[in-house]
Amino acid sequence: MRKFPLFIFTLLVALVACAWDIDKKYEGLKILTVNTGWHEDILPGYEARYVPQGIAFDGPCRSTVIRRLCKDSSRRAILYVHGFNDYFFQSEMGNRFVDSGYNFYAVDLRRYGRSKLEWQYPFNVRDMREYFADIDSALCCIRRDGNTDITLLGHSTGGLTVLFRGAVLGENVGVERIIADSPFITWNFSPLMRNVAIPLVQFASNFSKDSKVKQAHCDGYAYSLLKQYDGEWEYNTDWKMIYSPPVTFSWVASINKAQKELVKKRKNINVPILVMQSSRKVDGCGYTQEFHTGDAVLDPFTIRERALTLGNPETREVCTIDSGMHNLILSDLPHREAAYDTIFNFLKIWGE
């Protein structure tokens, strides 16, 4: 009985957010213009194509496949899946794979980056399985290009997505191996939040899917990445926002369901997996130099603990990157080099 007031309080706080609080709710026609040909991408040396993904709960939607091919013929390919409040902009990463003999592909998932349409609330989702179609479309493009050896690489929520897909599809996963960079496979919350507040929001999502949970107004992680502040990278802050927008009840529910189902079906992952996480957790909201020395978004220790239960121990590698940032391949140079070395060693061990 002592927990009952907390349930009521949490519900009331969560329900105060309006159904659409990014600019103004779209009220126009929802018409998707179809152009599926390859075209020059926003990143020099890359090309992209849109993939119509039918009618979703919020109207027509699409994904985007981005690629850069090796100059010499190769049958090996990497498919990268970005995280939350994110899109593919890491041309350095793609170039590293291409220079190492891997055709590189990335997907901007529906409602993210290149794929976002004006009537879509950014990053929204009601079931993580929605992203399977976006990944499958990218895999079709990859196979049509003649690739027969494919590695699926995901970061943060993308890491959860690729591992979840491996657990759900099992032997039908359609790739030879999976790599996860700081995957969002556990919540970075206290037991009270994980066991009380999150299930409450998940329950409330059955009745109010588009209500919002506001996120902390934190700039530390973005400032540690952006070149205009104290980072090395340039990207579109309309697509990867400095301040993360509120998330819908259905987003919270979909993440929670996927995490739980991943645990339930964890032994179904039957391809080699590599899970990487930082050695340090960084707390705080406003930027300090400490943001360059650890994961400021998730808890790397709980990631490692859960990762050690996934898949087959004989084909599972869990690796800690010393002082890596949340996105390990965006870490300061010595630490991202350690992440690249780990990835390429894994590919060498479990390659053709």
XYZ file of C-alpha atoms in Angstrom:
352
model
C 0.000 0.000 0.000
C 2.894 2.377 0.626
C 3.773 2.297 -3.107
C 0.272 3.291 -4.231
C 0.745 7.074 -3.878
C 3.954 6.816 -5.910
C 2.046 5.149 -8.749
C -0.558 7.934 -8.731
C 2.074 10.664 -8.522
C 4.109 9.197 -11.373
C 1.032 8.868 -13.570
C -0.061 12.448 -12.940
C 3.408 13.812 -13.662
C 3.700 11.814 -16.878
C 0.262 12.801 -18.155
C 0.881 16.556 -18.002
C 2.757 16.517 -21.321
C 0.708 17.310 -24.393
C 0.390 14.924 -27.318
C 2.620 16.990 -29.634
C 5.180 19.350 -28.189
C 7.841 19.658 -30.889
C 6.906 22.868 -32.695
C 3.316 22.562 -33.958
C 1.317 19.439 -34.651
C 1.151 18.668 -38.365
C -2.326 19.088 -39.836
C -1.666 18.832 -43.591
C -1.925 15.978 -46.059
C 0.252 12.924 -45.505
C 1.528 12.094 -48.981
C 4.805 10.255 -49.504
C 6.611 11.130 -52.725
C 8.345 7.970 -53.909
C 11.867 8.190 -55.364
C 13.809 5.028 -54.681
C 16.820 5.584 -56.917
C 20.323 5.992 -55.558
C 21.349 9.631 -55.268
C 24.273 11.638 -53.923
C 24.146 11.682 -50.144
C 24.727 14.625 -47.826
C 28.040 12.990 -46.866
C 30.770 13.320 -49.540
C 31.577 9.981 -51.150
C 28.319 8.351 -50.033
C 25.038 7.712 -51.813
C 21.572 7.037 -50.457
C 18.150 5.796 -51.449
C 14.745 5.976 -49.781
C 12.693 2.866 -49.114
C 8.890 3.239 -48.721
C 7.761 1.282 -45.674
C 3.988 1.382 -46.115
C 1.442 2.924 -43.770
C 2.381 3.045 -40.084
C 0.302 4.197 -37.102
C 1.122 7.839 -37.962
C 0.795 7.624 -41.741
C 3.142 6.787 -44.624
C 6.741 6.175 -43.581
C 10.114 5.461 -45.098
C 13.631 4.391 -44.216
C 16.876 5.427 -45.902
C 19.804 3.231 -46.914
C 23.218 4.910 -47.176
C 26.232 3.220 -48.728
C 29.865 3.566 -49.711
C 31.395 0.735 -51.720
C 34.977 -0.465 -51.893
C 36.929 0.415 -55.034
C 37.982 -3.221 -55.339
C 35.402 -5.983 -55.438
C 34.308 -7.244 -52.027
C 31.575 -9.574 -50.807
C 31.864 -8.424 -47.193
C 29.572 -5.725 -45.828
C 28.791 -3.823 -42.621
C 25.289 -2.505 -41.870
C 25.192 0.198 -39.187
C 22.066 1.027 -37.139
C 22.129 4.312 -35.204
C 20.733 5.054 -31.746
C 18.043 7.317 -30.264
C 18.156 11.036 -31.163
C 20.623 10.107 -33.866
C 21.240 9.332 -37.535
C 24.193 8.191 -39.628
C 26.776 10.979 -39.920
C 30.004 9.150 -38.927
C 31.723 9.141 -42.310
C 35.029 8.404 -40.568
C 33.617 5.072 -39.421
C 32.314 4.173 -42.869
C 35.627 5.127 -44.438
C 37.525 2.927 -41.974
C 35.470 -0.108 -42.966
C 35.763 0.619 -46.688
C 39.528 1.055 -46.380
C 39.617 -2.352 -44.663
C 37.783 -4.114 -47.490
C 34.179 -3.938 -46.241
C 31.393 -2.378 -48.255
C 29.721 -0.022 -45.796
C 25.984 0.558 -45.403
C 23.919 2.410 -42.828
C 20.192 2.824 -42.322
C 18.389 5.902 -41.061
C 15.376 4.297 -39.423
C 11.829 5.577 -39.876
C 11.232 8.943 -38.148
C 14.984 9.585 -37.885
C 17.396 11.765 -39.840
C 17.048 11.488 -43.626
C 13.909 9.395 -43.227
C 11.843 11.736 -41.050
C 8.705 13.157 -42.640
C 7.058 16.369 -41.534
C 4.018 14.674 -39.975
C 6.085 12.309 -37.815
C 6.928 12.913 -34.183
C 10.715 12.397 -34.033
C 12.052 9.001 -32.975
C 8.615 7.670 -32.023
C 7.889 3.946 -32.107
C 5.197 1.608 -30.772
C 6.963 -1.706 -31.257
C 10.696 -2.243 -31.813
C 9.787 -4.842 -34.430
C 8.840 -1.930 -36.707
C 12.570 -1.467 -37.295
C 13.009 -5.028 -38.535
C 11.447 -3.999 -41.867
C 13.891 -1.086 -42.198
C 16.823 -3.412 -41.535
C 15.450 -6.083 -43.871
C 15.157 -3.522 -46.680
C 18.778 -2.508 -46.140
C 19.840 -6.166 -46.167
C 18.056 -6.647 -49.500
C 20.058 -3.746 -50.957
C 23.254 -5.222 -49.558
C 22.606 -8.652 -51.061
C 21.626 -7.170 -54.434
C 25.058 -5.546 -54.468
C 26.578 -9.044 -54.306
C 27.524 -9.172 -50.628
C 27.365 -12.584 -48.992
C 29.082 -11.929 -45.650
C 27.209 -9.327 -43.587
C 27.850 -7.914 -40.115
C 25.116 -6.014 -38.280
C 26.458 -3.187 -36.086
C 24.210 -1.162 -33.772
C 24.748 1.629 -31.267
C 22.654 2.296 -28.109
C 18.966 1.756 -29.076
C 20.365 0.467 -32.370
C 22.417 -1.999 -30.327
C 19.259 -3.121 -28.550
C 17.511 -3.407 -31.920
C 20.140 -5.637 -33.540
C 20.460 -7.909 -30.494
C 16.676 -8.067 -30.083
C 16.346 -8.940 -33.770
C 18.918 -11.712 -33.323
C 16.997 -13.118 -30.354
C 13.611 -12.985 -32.091
C 14.693 -14.330 -35.486
C 17.304 -16.822 -34.314
C 18.699 -18.806 -37.243
C 16.737 -16.558 -39.637
C 18.576 -13.392 -38.612
C 20.155 -13.153 -42.076
C 23.601 -11.935 -41.010
C 26.820 -13.693 -40.050
C 27.565 -11.763 -36.851
C 26.296 -8.932 -34.628
C 28.221 -6.102 -32.964
C 26.691 -3.814 -30.332
C 28.274 -0.524 -29.236
C 26.959 0.484 -25.762
C 23.593 -1.200 -26.404
C 20.516 0.027 -24.542
C 19.736 -3.399 -23.104
C 19.034 -2.107 -19.578
C 17.603 1.130 -18.191
C 19.986 3.599 -16.574
C 17.621 4.029 -13.632
C 17.288 3.038 -10.004
C 15.463 -0.206 -9.131
C 12.468 1.888 -8.065
C 12.243 3.528 -11.466
C 12.820 0.248 -13.336
C 10.373 -1.779 -11.269
C 7.682 0.807 -10.556
C 7.691 3.888 -12.796
C 8.601 2.201 -16.098
C 5.939 -0.546 -15.785
C 3.412 2.146 -14.878
C 4.197 4.151 -18.009
C 4.059 0.933 -20.043
C 0.613 0.201 -18.617
C -0.543 3.776 -19.286
C 0.640 3.461 -22.910
C -2.311 1.119 -23.538
C -4.612 4.127 -23.074
C -2.432 7.115 -23.966
C 0.257 6.088 -26.437
C 1.290 9.596 -27.471
C 1.535 11.193 -24.046
C 5.057 12.299 -23.252
C 7.720 11.881 -20.610
C 10.030 14.885 -20.590
C 13.759 14.273 -20.444
C 16.337 16.181 -18.439
C 17.586 19.399 -20.081
C 21.179 18.193 -20.347
C 23.841 19.383 -22.788
C 26.948 17.613 -21.461
C 27.007 14.739 -23.941
C 26.234 16.907 -26.977
C 28.886 19.469 -26.008
C 31.454 16.666 -25.695
C 30.687 15.607 -29.304
C 30.058 18.799 -31.259
C 33.042 20.546 -32.813
C 31.464 23.953 -32.147
C 31.800 23.254 -28.417
C 34.456 20.841 -27.128
C 34.147 17.834 -29.441
C 35.451 16.622 -32.811
C 32.276 16.068 -34.788
C 29.874 17.995 -36.976
C 26.282 16.919 -37.489
C 22.775 18.260 -38.079
C 21.382 19.283 -34.687
C 17.844 19.236 -36.096
C 18.316 15.485 -36.578
C 20.543 14.809 -33.570
C 19.320 17.394 -31.091
C 21.430 18.947 -28.384
C 18.538 18.478 -25.964
C 16.705 15.192 -26.407
C 12.957 15.680 -26.970
C 10.292 14.126 -24.755
C 9.610 10.469 -25.443
C 6.164 8.979 -25.846
C 4.638 6.453 -23.491
C 4.662 4.006 -26.403
C 8.424 4.559 -26.894
C 9.067 3.724 -23.240
C 6.829 0.667 -23.491
C 8.468 -0.575 -26.692
C 11.962 -0.301 -25.197
C 10.905 -2.053 -22.013
C 9.176 -4.870 -23.899
C 12.164 -5.379 -26.197
C 14.602 -5.506 -23.273
C 12.475 -8.097 -21.489
C 11.947 -10.218 -24.591
C 15.676 -10.075 -25.337
C 16.333 -11.563 -21.892
C 13.670 -14.211 -22.399
C 14.962 -15.251 -25.844
C 18.649 -14.487 -25.296
C 19.765 -18.048 -26.065
C 18.165 -17.841 -29.522
C 21.010 -15.633 -30.760
C 23.009 -18.153 -32.772
C 25.594 -15.965 -34.534
C 28.808 -14.630 -32.959
C 28.210 -11.407 -31.029
C 30.475 -8.657 -29.760
C 29.183 -6.288 -27.091
C 31.335 -3.296 -26.166
C 30.862 -0.795 -23.364
C 32.865 1.845 -21.540
C 34.898 1.277 -18.392
C 33.377 4.290 -16.641
C 29.997 5.853 -15.974
C 29.753 9.651 -16.025
C 27.079 11.370 -13.958
C 25.927 14.941 -14.323
C 24.068 17.168 -16.770
C 26.113 20.257 -17.596
C 29.296 19.824 -19.607
C 32.643 19.135 -17.955
C 35.826 17.513 -19.278
C 34.745 14.338 -17.499
C 32.219 13.735 -20.289
C 35.161 12.678 -22.477
C 36.115 9.886 -20.089
C 33.080 7.620 -19.866
C 29.465 6.836 -20.737
C 27.218 9.765 -19.827
C 24.026 8.148 -21.165
C 23.840 4.516 -19.978
C 25.366 2.444 -17.188
C 28.194 0.387 -18.721
C 28.345 -1.963 -15.735
C 24.744 -3.135 -16.111
C 25.260 -3.393 -19.877
C 28.198 -5.735 -19.325
C 26.309 -7.770 -16.729
C 23.404 -8.404 -19.088
C 25.599 -8.870 -22.161
C 27.327 -11.785 -20.452
C 24.006 -13.676 -20.525
C 23.329 -13.276 -24.258
C 23.819 -15.866 -26.963
C 26.312 -18.716 -26.857
C 29.290 -18.265 -24.472
C 31.552 -19.893 -27.071
C 30.726 -17.248 -29.698
C 30.137 -14.266 -27.419
C 32.694 -11.554 -26.727
C 32.062 -8.780 -24.196
C 34.739 -6.092 -24.213
C 35.283 -3.023 -22.052
C 36.798 0.026 -23.788
C 38.826 2.046 -21.322
C 37.358 5.555 -20.880
C 35.191 5.235 -23.970
C 32.270 7.617 -24.422
C 28.698 6.425 -24.892
C 29.192 6.137 -28.638
C 32.526 4.378 -28.503
C 33.511 5.171 -32.072
C 33.027 8.889 -31.312
C 35.336 8.721 -28.296
C 38.581 10.649 -28.107
C 41.124 9.179 -30.526
C 43.028 6.663 -28.318
C 39.771 5.183 -27.026
C 37.990 4.943 -30.367
C 41.101 3.302 -31.797
C 40.723 0.682 -29.061
C 37.099 0.218 -30.146
C 38.101 -0.167 -33.806
C 40.852 -2.651 -32.897
C 38.288 -4.680 -30.943
C 35.836 -4.670 -33.856
C 38.386 -5.650 -36.487
C 39.863 -8.394 -34.296
C 36.363 -9.787 -33.817
C 35.742 -9.677 -37.567
C 39.037 -11.447 -38.183
C 38.287 -14.208 -35.685
C 34.737 -14.795 -36.883
C 35.221 -13.951 -40.558
C 34.955 -16.185 -43.585
